[in-house]
Coordinates of C-alpha atoms in Angstrom, one line a residue:
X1 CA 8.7 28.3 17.8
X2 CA 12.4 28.2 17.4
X3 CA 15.1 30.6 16.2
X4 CA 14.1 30.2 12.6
X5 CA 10.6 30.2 12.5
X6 CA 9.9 33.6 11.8
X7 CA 12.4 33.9 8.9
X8 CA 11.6 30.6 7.9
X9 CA 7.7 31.3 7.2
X10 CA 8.5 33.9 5.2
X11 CA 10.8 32.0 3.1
X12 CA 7.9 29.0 3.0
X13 CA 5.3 31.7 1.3
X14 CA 7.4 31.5 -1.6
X15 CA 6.8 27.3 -2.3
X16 CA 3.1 28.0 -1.5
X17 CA 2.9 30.2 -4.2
X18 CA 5.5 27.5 -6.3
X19 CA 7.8 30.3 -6.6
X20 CA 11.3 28.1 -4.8
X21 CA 13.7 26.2 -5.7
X22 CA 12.8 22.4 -4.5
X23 CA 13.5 21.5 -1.1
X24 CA 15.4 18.5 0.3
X25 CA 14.0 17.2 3.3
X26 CA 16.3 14.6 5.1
X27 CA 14.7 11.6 6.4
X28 CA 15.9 11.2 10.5
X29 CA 14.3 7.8 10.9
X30 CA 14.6 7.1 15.2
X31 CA 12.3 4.0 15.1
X32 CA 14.1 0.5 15.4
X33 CA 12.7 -1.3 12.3
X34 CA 12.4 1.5 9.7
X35 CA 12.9 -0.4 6.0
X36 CA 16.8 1.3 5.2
X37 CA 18.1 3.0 8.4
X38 CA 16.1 1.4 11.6
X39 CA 18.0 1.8 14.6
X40 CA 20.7 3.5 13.2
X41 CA 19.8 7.1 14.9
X42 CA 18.0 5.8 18.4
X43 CA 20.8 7.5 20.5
X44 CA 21.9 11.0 20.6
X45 CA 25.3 11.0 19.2
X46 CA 24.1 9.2 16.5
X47 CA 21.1 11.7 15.3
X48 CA 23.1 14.8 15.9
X49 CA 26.0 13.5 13.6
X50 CA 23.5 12.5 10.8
X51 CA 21.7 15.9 11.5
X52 CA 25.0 17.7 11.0
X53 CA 25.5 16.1 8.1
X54 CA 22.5 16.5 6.0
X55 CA 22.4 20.3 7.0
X56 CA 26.0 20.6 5.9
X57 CA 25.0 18.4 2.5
X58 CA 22.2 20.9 2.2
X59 CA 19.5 19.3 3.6
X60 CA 16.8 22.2 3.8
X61 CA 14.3 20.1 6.5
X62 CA 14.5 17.4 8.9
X63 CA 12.1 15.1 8.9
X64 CA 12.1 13.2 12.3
X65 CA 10.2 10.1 12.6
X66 CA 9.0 7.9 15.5
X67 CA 6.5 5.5 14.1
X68 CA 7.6 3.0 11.2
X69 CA 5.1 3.4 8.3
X70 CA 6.8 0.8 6.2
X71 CA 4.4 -2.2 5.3
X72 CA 3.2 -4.5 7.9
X73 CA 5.2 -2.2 10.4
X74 CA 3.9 -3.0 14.3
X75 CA 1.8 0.0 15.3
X76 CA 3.0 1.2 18.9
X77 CA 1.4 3.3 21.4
X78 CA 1.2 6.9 21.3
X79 CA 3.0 7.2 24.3
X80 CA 6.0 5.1 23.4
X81 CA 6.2 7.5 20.1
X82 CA 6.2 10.5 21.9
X83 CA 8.3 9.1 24.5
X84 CA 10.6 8.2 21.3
X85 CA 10.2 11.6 19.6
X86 CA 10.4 14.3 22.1
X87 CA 13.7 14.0 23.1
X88 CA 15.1 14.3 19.7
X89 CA 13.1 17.3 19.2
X90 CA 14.3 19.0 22.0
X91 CA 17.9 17.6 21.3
X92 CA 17.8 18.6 17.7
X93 CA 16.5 22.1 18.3
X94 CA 19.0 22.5 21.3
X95 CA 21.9 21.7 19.1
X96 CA 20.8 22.9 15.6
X97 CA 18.4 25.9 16.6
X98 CA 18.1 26.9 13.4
X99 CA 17.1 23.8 11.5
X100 CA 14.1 23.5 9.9
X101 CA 12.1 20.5 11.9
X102 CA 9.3 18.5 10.5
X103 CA 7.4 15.7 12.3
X104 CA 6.0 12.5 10.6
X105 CA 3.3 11.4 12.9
X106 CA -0.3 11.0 12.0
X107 CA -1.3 11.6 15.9
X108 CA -2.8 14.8 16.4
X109 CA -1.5 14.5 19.8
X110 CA 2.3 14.0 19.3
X111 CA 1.8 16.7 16.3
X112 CA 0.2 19.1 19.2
X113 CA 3.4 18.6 21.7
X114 CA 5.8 18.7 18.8
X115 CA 4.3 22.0 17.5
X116 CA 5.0 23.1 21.3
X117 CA 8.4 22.2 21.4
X118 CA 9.3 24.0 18.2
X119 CA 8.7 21.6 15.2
X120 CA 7.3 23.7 12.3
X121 CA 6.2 21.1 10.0
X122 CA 3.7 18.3 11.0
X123 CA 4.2 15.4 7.8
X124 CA 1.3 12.9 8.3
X125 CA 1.4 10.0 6.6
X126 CA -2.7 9.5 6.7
X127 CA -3.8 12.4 5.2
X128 CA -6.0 13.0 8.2
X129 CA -7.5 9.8 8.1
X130 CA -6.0 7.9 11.3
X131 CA -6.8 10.4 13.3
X132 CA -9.8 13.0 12.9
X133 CA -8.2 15.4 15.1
X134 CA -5.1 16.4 12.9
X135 CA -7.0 18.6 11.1
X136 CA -8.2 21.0 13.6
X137 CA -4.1 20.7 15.5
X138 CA -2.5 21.9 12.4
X139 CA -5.1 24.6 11.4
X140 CA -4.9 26.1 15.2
X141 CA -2.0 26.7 14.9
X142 CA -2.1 27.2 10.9
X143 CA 1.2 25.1 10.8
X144 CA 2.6 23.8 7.5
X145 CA 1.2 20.3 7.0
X146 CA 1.9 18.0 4.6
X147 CA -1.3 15.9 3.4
X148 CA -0.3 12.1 2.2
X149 CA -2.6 10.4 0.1
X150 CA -2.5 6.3 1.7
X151 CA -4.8 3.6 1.2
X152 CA -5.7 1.8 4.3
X153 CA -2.9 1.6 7.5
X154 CA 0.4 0.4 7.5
X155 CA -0.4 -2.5 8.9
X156 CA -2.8 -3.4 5.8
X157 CA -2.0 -0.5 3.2
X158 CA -0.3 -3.5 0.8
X159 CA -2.5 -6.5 0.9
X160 CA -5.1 -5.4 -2.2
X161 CA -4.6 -2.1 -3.4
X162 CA -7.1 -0.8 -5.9
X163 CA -7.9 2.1 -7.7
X164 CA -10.6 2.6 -10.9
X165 CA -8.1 5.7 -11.7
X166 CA -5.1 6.5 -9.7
X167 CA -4.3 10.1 -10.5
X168 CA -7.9 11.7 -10.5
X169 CA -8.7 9.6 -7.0
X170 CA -5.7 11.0 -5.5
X171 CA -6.4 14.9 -6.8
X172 CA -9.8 14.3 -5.5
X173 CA -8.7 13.6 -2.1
X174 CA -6.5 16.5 -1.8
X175 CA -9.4 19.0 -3.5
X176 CA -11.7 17.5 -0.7
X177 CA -9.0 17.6 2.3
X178 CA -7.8 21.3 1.2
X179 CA -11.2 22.5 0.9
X180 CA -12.0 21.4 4.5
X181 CA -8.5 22.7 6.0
X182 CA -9.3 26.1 4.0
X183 CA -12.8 26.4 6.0
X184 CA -10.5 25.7 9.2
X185 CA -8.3 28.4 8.5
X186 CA -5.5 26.3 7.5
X187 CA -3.7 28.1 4.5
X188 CA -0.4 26.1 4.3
X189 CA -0.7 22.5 3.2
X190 CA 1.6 20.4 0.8
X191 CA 0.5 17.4 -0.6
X192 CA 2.4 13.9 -0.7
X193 CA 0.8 11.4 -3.3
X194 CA 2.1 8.5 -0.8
X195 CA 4.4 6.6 -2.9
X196 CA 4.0 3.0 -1.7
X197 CA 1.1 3.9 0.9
X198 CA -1.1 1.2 -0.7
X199 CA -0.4 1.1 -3.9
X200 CA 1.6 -1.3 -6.3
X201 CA 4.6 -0.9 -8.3
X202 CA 2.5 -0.2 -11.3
X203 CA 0.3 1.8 -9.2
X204 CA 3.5 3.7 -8.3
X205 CA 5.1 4.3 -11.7
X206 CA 1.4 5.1 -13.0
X207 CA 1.5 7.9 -10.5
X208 CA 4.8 9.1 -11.5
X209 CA 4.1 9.4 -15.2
X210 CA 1.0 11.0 -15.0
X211 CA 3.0 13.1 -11.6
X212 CA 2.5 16.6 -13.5
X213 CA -1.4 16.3 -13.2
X214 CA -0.4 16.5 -9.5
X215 CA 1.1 19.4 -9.2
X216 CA -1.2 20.8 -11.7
X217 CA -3.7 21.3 -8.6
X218 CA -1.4 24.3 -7.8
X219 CA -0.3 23.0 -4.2
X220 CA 3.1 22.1 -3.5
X221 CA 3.9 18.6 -3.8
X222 CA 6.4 16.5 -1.9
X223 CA 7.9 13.1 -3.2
X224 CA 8.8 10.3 -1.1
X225 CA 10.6 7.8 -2.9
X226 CA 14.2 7.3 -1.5
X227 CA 14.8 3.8 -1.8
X228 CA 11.4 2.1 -1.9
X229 CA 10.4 -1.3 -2.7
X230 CA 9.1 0.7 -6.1
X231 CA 12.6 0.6 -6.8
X232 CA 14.0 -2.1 -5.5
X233 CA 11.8 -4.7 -6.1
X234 CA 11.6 -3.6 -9.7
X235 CA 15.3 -3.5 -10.3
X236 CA 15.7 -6.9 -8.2
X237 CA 17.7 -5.5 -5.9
X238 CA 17.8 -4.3 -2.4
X239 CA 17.2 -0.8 -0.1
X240 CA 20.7 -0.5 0.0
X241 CA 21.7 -0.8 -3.7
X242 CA 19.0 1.8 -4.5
X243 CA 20.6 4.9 -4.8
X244 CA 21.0 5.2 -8.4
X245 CA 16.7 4.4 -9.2
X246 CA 16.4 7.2 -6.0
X247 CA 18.5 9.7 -8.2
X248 CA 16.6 8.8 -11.7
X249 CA 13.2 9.0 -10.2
X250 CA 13.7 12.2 -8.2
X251 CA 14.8 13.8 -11.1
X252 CA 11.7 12.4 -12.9
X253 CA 9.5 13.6 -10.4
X254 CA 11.8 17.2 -10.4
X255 CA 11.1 17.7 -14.1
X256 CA 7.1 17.3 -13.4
X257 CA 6.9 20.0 -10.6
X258 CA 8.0 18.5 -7.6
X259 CA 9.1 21.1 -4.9
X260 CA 10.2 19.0 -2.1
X261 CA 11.9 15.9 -2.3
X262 CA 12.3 13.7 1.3
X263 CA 15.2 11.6 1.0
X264 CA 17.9 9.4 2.8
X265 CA 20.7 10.6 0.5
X266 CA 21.3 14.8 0.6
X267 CA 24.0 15.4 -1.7
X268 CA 22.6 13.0 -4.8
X269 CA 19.2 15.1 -4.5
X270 CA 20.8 18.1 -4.3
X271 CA 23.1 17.2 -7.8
X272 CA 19.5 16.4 -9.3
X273 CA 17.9 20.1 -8.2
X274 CA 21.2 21.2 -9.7
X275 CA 20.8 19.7 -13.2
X276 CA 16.9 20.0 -13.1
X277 CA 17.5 24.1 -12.9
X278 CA 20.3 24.1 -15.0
X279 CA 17.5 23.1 -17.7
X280 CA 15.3 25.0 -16.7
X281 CA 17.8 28.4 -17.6
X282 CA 19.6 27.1 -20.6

């Protein structure tokens, strides 16, 4: 664990029992062929600076990604992601010891080593379902883990999404998935409704209008929007001139219980958690 576990933990107990402030959690994307930033961060100059600057933004997490999950993404080996992913662990926690670092991998494995190396969040994208030993890594070592509800793989997650009913399929997974973690051990899970993880663009706005049955279920719930296709493709546009939707549907998904917001862009979610509270006291 590193320098700021221990404090950290303590500060965590507080968005398990929905008591914080949201949370940004900056996205440190190191594969080649991530959907905005691939290839951008593969060398260590280049994710140090970017770390430095979304913790000085106020970036409260790092999310730090080997694996690209966008659709149709190639899947690689799990030794080229950890051979990918270790280094910037070490490298982040060497220079920044007392950063916050979360892991997107859906490998147990990778999950297991990052845990070892001082990652305190393991983010998988599957919800438990790519790999059936995630469950029992994260609840050894009862380790905050973010559940994300997906439909299929990346490699197939967008060719025919369905749903009878969105929003009550995706609370039943995470009743299901918490109740098994809970007879683990586990006691510190957040949930992720997996914007864009096999669903559609009305699939996706469905999800965020009815967002507040979500959080409802009393677990923290991340949102990971920043600059989807959700966005883009509605507004005809591109990743790169989709800032602005970002900002209007984080604050959205702010004003229907969000806690943690993952995101490219620090400051603009930060502004948003600004104005969000501001309402909240006046």
């Amino acid at each position: 664990m590193n320098a700021q576990g221990t404090k950290y933990y303590a500060k965590l107990d507080d968005i398990f029992k929905l008591k914080s402030s949201p949370q940004i959690m900056g996205i440190l994307n190191i594969t080649p062929d991530s959907f905005f930033d691939g290839g951008r961060y593969t060398v260590e100059k280049n994710w140090l600076e970017q770390t430095s600057t979304m913790l000085e933004q106020g970036a409260n997490i790092i999310d730090i990604g080997a694996y690209s999950s966008r659709p149709g993404a190639n899947n690689i080996s799990t030794q080229e992601e950890e051979t990918r992913i270790i280094p910037v662990i070490k490298s982040v926690i060497k220079h920044f010891p007392a950063a916050i670092i979360s892991v997107d991998t859906f490998r147990a494995e990778i999950a297991k080593n990052a845990i070892e190396e001082g990652a305190l969040i393991i983010n998988d994208i599957s919800g438990g379902t790519m790999d059936d030993k995630m469950f029992s890594v994260v609840a050894k070592h009862n380790t905050p883990y973010i559940l994300t509800h997906i439909q299929g793989t990346p490699q197939t997650m967008q060719s025919e999404p369905s749903y009878e009913n969105i929003t009550t399929e995706i609370k039943g997974f995470f009743n299901q998935n918490y109740a098994i973690l809970k007879e683990l051990g586990h006691s510190k899970l957040i949930v992720d409704p997996g914007f864009g993880f096999g669903k559609t663009i009305d699939h996706n706005y469905e999800l965020l209008s009815k967002l507040d049955e979500i959080t409802a279920i009393n677990l923290p719930v991340l949102v990971g929007i920043s600059r989807k296709s959700m966005i883009y493709k509605l507004l005809n546009s591109s990743p790169q001139e989709a800032l602005n939707g970002t900002s209007i549907t984080n604050t959205i998904a702010l004003l229907k219980g969000a806690k943690i917001l993952r995101v490219h862009d620090i400051r603009q979610a930060k502004e948003a958690i600004t104005i969000v509270q501001q309402l909240a006291i006046s």
